[in-house]
PDB file of C-alpha atoms in Angstrom:
ATOM      1  CA  MET A   1     -15.739 -34.954  44.338  1.00 56.00           C
ATOM      2  CA  GLY A   2     -13.052 -33.042  42.477  1.00 61.00           C
ATOM      3  CA  MET A   3     -10.265 -33.552  45.001  1.00 58.00           C
ATOM      4  CA  VAL A   4      -6.556 -34.019  44.591  1.00 60.00           C
ATOM      5  CA  ASP A   5      -5.016 -36.231  47.257  1.00 60.00           C
ATOM      6  CA  SER A   6      -1.394 -36.710  48.087  1.00 57.00           C
ATOM      7  CA  PRO A   7      -0.456 -40.110  49.417  1.00 57.00           C
ATOM      8  CA  ASN A   8       0.694 -40.192  52.957  1.00 55.00           C
ATOM      9  CA  GLY A   9       3.111 -42.943  52.183  1.00 51.00           C
ATOM     10  CA  GLU A  10       6.345 -44.161  53.487  1.00 49.00           C
ATOM     11  CA  SER A  11       9.472 -44.518  51.456  1.00 49.00           C
ATOM     12  CA  ARG A  12      10.479 -47.948  50.285  1.00 53.00           C
ATOM     13  CA  GLY A  13      13.700 -49.527  49.171  1.00 54.00           C
ATOM     14  CA  ARG A  14      17.222 -48.758  50.294  1.00 56.00           C
ATOM     15  CA  ARG A  15      16.274 -45.635  52.039  1.00 56.00           C
ATOM     16  CA  ALA A  16      13.901 -47.366  54.365  1.00 54.00           C
ATOM     17  CA  ARG A  17      16.090 -46.356  57.282  1.00 57.00           C
ATOM     18  CA  GLN A  18      15.656 -42.698  56.526  1.00 65.00           C
ATOM     19  CA  LYS A  19      12.040 -41.985  57.147  1.00 67.00           C
ATOM     20  CA  ARG A  20      10.760 -38.634  56.131  1.00 72.00           C
ATOM     21  CA  LYS A  21       7.558 -37.540  57.491  1.00 74.00           C
ATOM     22  CA  ARG A  22       5.268 -36.452  54.649  1.00 73.00           C
ATOM     23  CA  ILE A  23       2.233 -34.438  55.294  1.00 79.00           C
ATOM     24  CA  GLY A  24      -0.810 -35.463  53.290  1.00 80.00           C
ATOM     25  CA  PHE A  25      -2.886 -32.749  51.673  1.00 81.00           C
ATOM     26  CA  HIS A  26      -5.943 -32.497  49.493  1.00 84.00           C
ATOM     27  CA  ILE A  27      -7.254 -29.692  47.300  1.00 86.00           C
ATOM     28  CA  ASP A  28     -10.933 -29.373  46.555  1.00 90.00           C
ATOM     29  CA  MET A  29     -11.165 -28.464  42.811  1.00 91.00           C
ATOM     30  CA  THR A  30     -14.939 -27.901  42.781  1.00 93.00           C
ATOM     31  CA  PRO A  31     -14.864 -24.106  43.372  1.00 93.00           C
ATOM     32  CA  MET A  32     -12.201 -23.619  40.679  1.00 94.00           C
ATOM     33  CA  VAL A  33     -14.244 -25.612  38.141  1.00 95.00           C
ATOM     34  CA  ASP A  34     -17.341 -23.598  39.049  1.00 95.00           C
ATOM     35  CA  VAL A  35     -15.509 -20.315  38.480  1.00 95.00           C
ATOM     36  CA  ALA A  36     -14.066 -21.561  35.171  1.00 96.00           C
ATOM     37  CA  PHE A  37     -17.511 -22.502  33.862  1.00 96.00           C
ATOM     38  CA  LEU A  38     -19.017 -19.215  35.068  1.00 96.00           C
ATOM     39  CA  LEU A  39     -16.307 -17.264  33.243  1.00 96.00           C
ATOM     40  CA  LEU A  40     -16.735 -19.383  30.123  1.00 95.00           C
ATOM     41  CA  THR A  41     -20.493 -18.812  30.162  1.00 95.00           C
ATOM     42  CA  PHE A  42     -20.023 -15.074  30.751  1.00 94.00           C
ATOM     43  CA  PHE A  43     -17.613 -14.639  27.826  1.00 91.00           C
ATOM     44  CA  MET A  44     -19.740 -16.742  25.496  1.00 90.00           C
ATOM     45  CA  LEU A  45     -22.833 -14.660  26.209  1.00 90.00           C
ATOM     46  CA  THR A  46     -21.150 -11.240  26.052  1.00 90.00           C
ATOM     47  CA  THR A  47     -18.901 -11.719  23.010  1.00 87.00           C
ATOM     48  CA  THR A  48     -19.782  -9.959  19.777  1.00 82.00           C
ATOM     49  CA  PHE A  49     -19.042 -12.128  16.801  1.00 77.00           C
ATOM     50  CA  SER A  50     -17.720 -10.608  13.569  1.00 77.00           C
ATOM     51  CA  ARG A  51     -20.409  -9.810  11.050  1.00 75.00           C
ATOM     52  CA  ALA A  52     -20.171 -10.616   7.375  1.00 73.00           C
ATOM     53  CA  ASN A  53     -19.086  -7.715   5.181  1.00 73.00           C
ATOM     54  CA  THR A  54     -21.908  -6.856   2.826  1.00 73.00           C
ATOM     55  CA  MET A  55     -22.565  -4.081   0.401  1.00 66.00           C
ATOM     56  CA  GLU A  56     -25.967  -2.540   0.044  1.00 69.00           C
ATOM     57  CA  ILE A  57     -26.999  -2.086  -3.567  1.00 67.00           C
ATOM     58  CA  ASN A  58     -30.278  -0.360  -4.329  1.00 68.00           C
ATOM     59  CA  ILE A  59     -31.856  -1.693  -7.499  1.00 69.00           C
ATOM     60  CA  PRO A  60     -34.492   0.449  -9.226  1.00 67.00           C
ATOM     61  CA  PRO A  61     -37.761  -1.162 -10.317  1.00 72.00           C
ATOM     62  CA  GLU A  62     -37.650  -2.811 -13.743  1.00 75.00           C
ATOM     63  CA  GLU A  63     -40.615  -0.834 -15.052  1.00 75.00           C
ATOM     64  CA  THR A  64     -38.917   2.512 -14.517  1.00 73.00           C
ATOM     65  CA  GLU A  65     -36.918   3.989 -17.393  1.00 75.00           C
ATOM     66  CA  VAL A  66     -34.383   6.646 -16.552  1.00 71.00           C
ATOM     67  CA  LYS A  67     -33.156   8.934 -19.321  1.00 78.00           C
ATOM     68  CA  ILE A  68     -29.635  10.278 -19.001  1.00 77.00           C
ATOM     69  CA  ALA A  69     -27.714  12.495 -21.417  1.00 81.00           C
ATOM     70  CA  GLU A  70     -24.912  10.680 -23.242  1.00 82.00           C
ATOM     71  CA  MET A  71     -22.227  13.014 -21.924  1.00 84.00           C
ATOM     72  CA  ASN A  72     -23.246  12.084 -18.384  1.00 84.00           C
ATOM     73  CA  VAL A  73     -22.552   8.364 -18.900  1.00 87.00           C
ATOM     74  CA  MET A  74     -19.127   6.855 -18.303  1.00 88.00           C
ATOM     75  CA  THR A  75     -18.828   3.246 -19.466  1.00 88.00           C
ATOM     76  CA  PHE A  76     -16.263   1.120 -17.697  1.00 87.00           C
ATOM     77  CA  ARG A  77     -15.595  -2.316 -19.236  1.00 88.00           C
ATOM     78  CA  ILE A  78     -13.535  -4.897 -17.364  1.00 86.00           C
ATOM     79  CA  VAL A  79     -12.281  -7.224 -20.094  1.00 84.00           C
ATOM     80  CA  GLU A  80      -9.833  -9.523 -18.320  1.00 79.00           C
ATOM     81  CA  GLU A  81      -7.926  -9.704 -15.072  1.00 73.00           C
ATOM     82  CA  GLY A  82      -6.514  -6.213 -14.607  1.00 72.00           C
ATOM     83  CA  GLN A  83      -7.403  -4.977 -18.113  1.00 79.00           C
ATOM     84  CA  ALA A  84     -10.150  -2.409 -18.501  1.00 85.00           C
ATOM     85  CA  TYR A  85     -11.453   0.243 -20.910  1.00 88.00           C
ATOM     86  CA  TRP A  86     -13.360   3.433 -20.198  1.00 88.00           C
ATOM     87  CA  SER A  87     -15.224   5.956 -22.313  1.00 88.00           C
ATOM     88  CA  ILE A  88     -17.627   8.833 -21.859  1.00 88.00           C
ATOM     89  CA  GLY A  89     -20.622   9.020 -24.174  1.00 84.00           C
ATOM     90  CA  GLU A  90     -19.848   7.807 -27.710  1.00 83.00           C
ATOM     91  CA  ALA A  91     -16.086   8.476 -27.418  1.00 85.00           C
ATOM     92  CA  ALA A  92     -13.638   5.713 -28.316  1.00 87.00           C
ATOM     93  CA  PRO A  93     -12.736   3.487 -25.336  1.00 87.00           C
ATOM     94  CA  GLN A  94      -9.337   4.065 -23.784  1.00 87.00           C
ATOM     95  CA  GLU A  95      -7.376   1.346 -22.031  1.00 87.00           C
ATOM     96  CA  ILE A  96      -6.510   1.749 -18.364  1.00 85.00           C
ATOM     97  CA  ALA A  97      -4.727  -0.593 -15.963  1.00 82.00           C
ATOM     98  CA  MET A  98      -6.883  -1.648 -13.038  1.00 82.00           C
ATOM     99  CA  TYR A  99      -3.972  -2.535 -10.780  1.00 82.00           C
ATOM    100  CA  ASP A 100      -0.427  -1.308 -10.403  1.00 77.00           C
ATOM    101  CA  GLU A 101       2.099  -3.759 -11.781  1.00 71.00           C
ATOM    102  CA  SER A 102       3.913  -4.099  -8.468  1.00 59.00           C
ATOM    103  CA  GLU A 103       0.802  -4.880  -6.405  1.00 61.00           C
ATOM    104  CA  ALA A 104      -2.487  -6.466  -7.392  1.00 66.00           C
ATOM    105  CA  ILE A 105      -4.082  -5.561  -4.068  1.00 72.00           C
ATOM    106  CA  GLU A 106      -5.137  -1.944  -4.603  1.00 75.00           C
ATOM    107  CA  LEU A 107      -6.554  -0.318  -7.693  1.00 80.00           C
ATOM    108  CA  SER A 108      -4.067   1.682  -9.727  1.00 81.00           C
ATOM    109  CA  LYS A 109      -3.421   5.317  -8.938  1.00 84.00           C
ATOM    110  CA  GLY A 110      -4.281   6.219 -12.546  1.00 85.00           C
ATOM    111  CA  LEU A 111      -7.752   4.685 -12.244  1.00 85.00           C
ATOM    112  CA  ARG A 112      -8.365   6.370  -8.899  1.00 86.00           C
ATOM    113  CA  LYS A 113      -7.264   9.722 -10.329  1.00 89.00           C
ATOM    114  CA  LEU A 114      -9.476   9.246 -13.407  1.00 88.00           C
ATOM    115  CA  LEU A 115     -12.552   8.545 -11.278  1.00 87.00           C
ATOM    116  CA  GLN A 116     -11.866  11.545  -9.039  1.00 88.00           C
ATOM    117  CA  GLU A 117     -11.346  13.927 -11.971  1.00 88.00           C
ATOM    118  CA  GLU A 118     -14.359  12.802 -13.979  1.00 87.00           C
ATOM    119  CA  THR A 119     -16.745  12.933 -11.009  1.00 86.00           C
ATOM    120  CA  ARG A 120     -15.352  16.342 -10.047  1.00 88.00           C
ATOM    121  CA  LYS A 121     -15.907  17.671 -13.608  1.00 87.00           C
ATOM    122  CA  ASN A 122     -19.436  16.320 -13.959  1.00 85.00           C
ATOM    123  CA  SER A 123     -21.605  15.997 -10.848  1.00 82.00           C
ATOM    124  CA  LYS A 124     -24.337  14.232 -12.866  1.00 83.00           C
ATOM    125  CA  LEU A 125     -21.983  11.488 -14.074  1.00 86.00           C
ATOM    126  CA  VAL A 126     -23.344   7.930 -13.991  1.00 86.00           C
ATOM    127  CA  ILE A 127     -20.821   5.099 -14.285  1.00 87.00           C
ATOM    128  CA  VAL A 128     -21.943   1.960 -16.110  1.00 87.00           C
ATOM    129  CA  VAL A 129     -19.789  -1.067 -15.213  1.00 88.00           C
ATOM    130  CA  LYS A 130     -19.675  -3.998 -17.639  1.00 88.00           C
ATOM    131  CA  LEU A 131     -17.870  -7.187 -16.642  1.00 85.00           C
ATOM    132  CA  SER A 132     -16.819  -9.792 -19.226  1.00 85.00           C
ATOM    133  CA  GLY A 133     -16.806 -13.539 -18.653  1.00 83.00           C
ATOM    134  CA  LYS A 134     -12.983 -13.575 -18.482  1.00 81.00           C
ATOM    135  CA  ALA A 135     -12.815 -11.027 -15.688  1.00 81.00           C
ATOM    136  CA  LYS A 136     -12.825 -12.040 -12.050  1.00 82.00           C
ATOM    137  CA  TYR A 137     -15.452 -11.174  -9.493  1.00 82.00           C
ATOM    138  CA  LYS A 138     -12.706  -9.594  -7.369  1.00 83.00           C
ATOM    139  CA  ASN A 139     -12.294  -6.867 -10.015  1.00 83.00           C
ATOM    140  CA  LEU A 140     -15.930  -5.816  -9.675  1.00 84.00           C
ATOM    141  CA  ILE A 141     -15.800  -5.839  -5.872  1.00 84.00           C
ATOM    142  CA  ASP A 142     -12.581  -3.765  -5.861  1.00 85.00           C
ATOM    143  CA  LEU A 143     -14.170  -1.241  -8.222  1.00 85.00           C
ATOM    144  CA  ILE A 144     -17.358  -0.944  -6.149  1.00 85.00           C
ATOM    145  CA  ASP A 145     -15.235  -0.555  -2.996  1.00 86.00           C
ATOM    146  CA  GLU A 146     -13.392   2.289  -4.714  1.00 86.00           C
ATOM    147  CA  PHE A 147     -16.741   3.906  -5.606  1.00 86.00           C
ATOM    148  CA  ASN A 148     -17.694   3.744  -1.926  1.00 86.00           C
ATOM    149  CA  LEU A 149     -14.373   5.284  -0.838  1.00 86.00           C
ATOM    150  CA  LEU A 150     -14.746   8.115  -3.353  1.00 85.00           C
ATOM    151  CA  LYS A 151     -18.434   8.532  -2.373  1.00 87.00           C
ATOM    152  CA  ILE A 152     -19.614   7.792  -5.925  1.00 85.00           C
ATOM    153  CA  GLU A 153     -23.234   6.752  -5.537  1.00 83.00           C
ATOM    154  CA  ARG A 154     -24.405   6.872  -9.145  1.00 83.00           C
ATOM    155  CA  PHE A 155     -23.265   3.698 -10.856  1.00 84.00           C
ATOM    156  CA  SER A 156     -24.958   0.839 -12.629  1.00 81.00           C
ATOM    157  CA  LEU A 157     -24.117  -2.739 -13.589  1.00 81.00           C
ATOM    158  CA  ASP A 158     -24.925  -3.776 -17.155  1.00 80.00           C
ATOM    159  CA  ASP A 159     -24.451  -6.700 -19.549  1.00 78.00           C
ATOM    160  CA  PHE A 160     -21.062  -6.834 -21.224  1.00 77.00           C
ATOM    161  CA  THR A 161     -20.945  -6.021 -24.923  1.00 69.00           C
ATOM    162  CA  ALA A 162     -17.828  -7.052 -26.809  1.00 56.00           C
ATOM    163  CA  ARG A 163     -18.261  -4.276 -29.377  1.00 55.00           C
ATOM    164  CA  MET A 164     -15.818  -1.441 -28.692  1.00 51.00           C
ATOM    165  CA  LYS A 165     -14.719   1.348 -30.973  1.00 50.00           C
ATOM    166  CA  ARG A 166     -10.956   1.545 -31.302  1.00 50.00           C
ATOM    167  CA  ARG A 167      -8.927   4.534 -32.407  1.00 45.00           C
TER     168      ARG A 167
END
């Protein structure tokens, strides 16, 4: 079982006169197959598979009403791909680019700086994120990732309202 044999044959044809003595050999492959399967089993049982990346979002109970002062609320509306508006309290919304023009991978430096400054100014700031139907899910995920990097824990997701005050 599991052997490799070499024929112990004689040469045929024109070179029949020249006889070379060939030594027959056989290799038993059973131990090698056993070791291969043991290694395969070992690596299958000890490997850690990659886990899905998930974000934990704590949702408050629906019955609870939280009152927050208007000056402590920053509204961030994502209108379309890469186009967003922000405002604090009842101030007029200001446009801000979500991504740099050269790269659409990272959020823009202006947006990152805005979030850092506003959270530094007001430690009680709550950010309300509103996502329109034209925006992509990627925009929301990128923004929440940025909140996690900046250690912003007070944010909320809300229904999008098209009504915006313009200057």
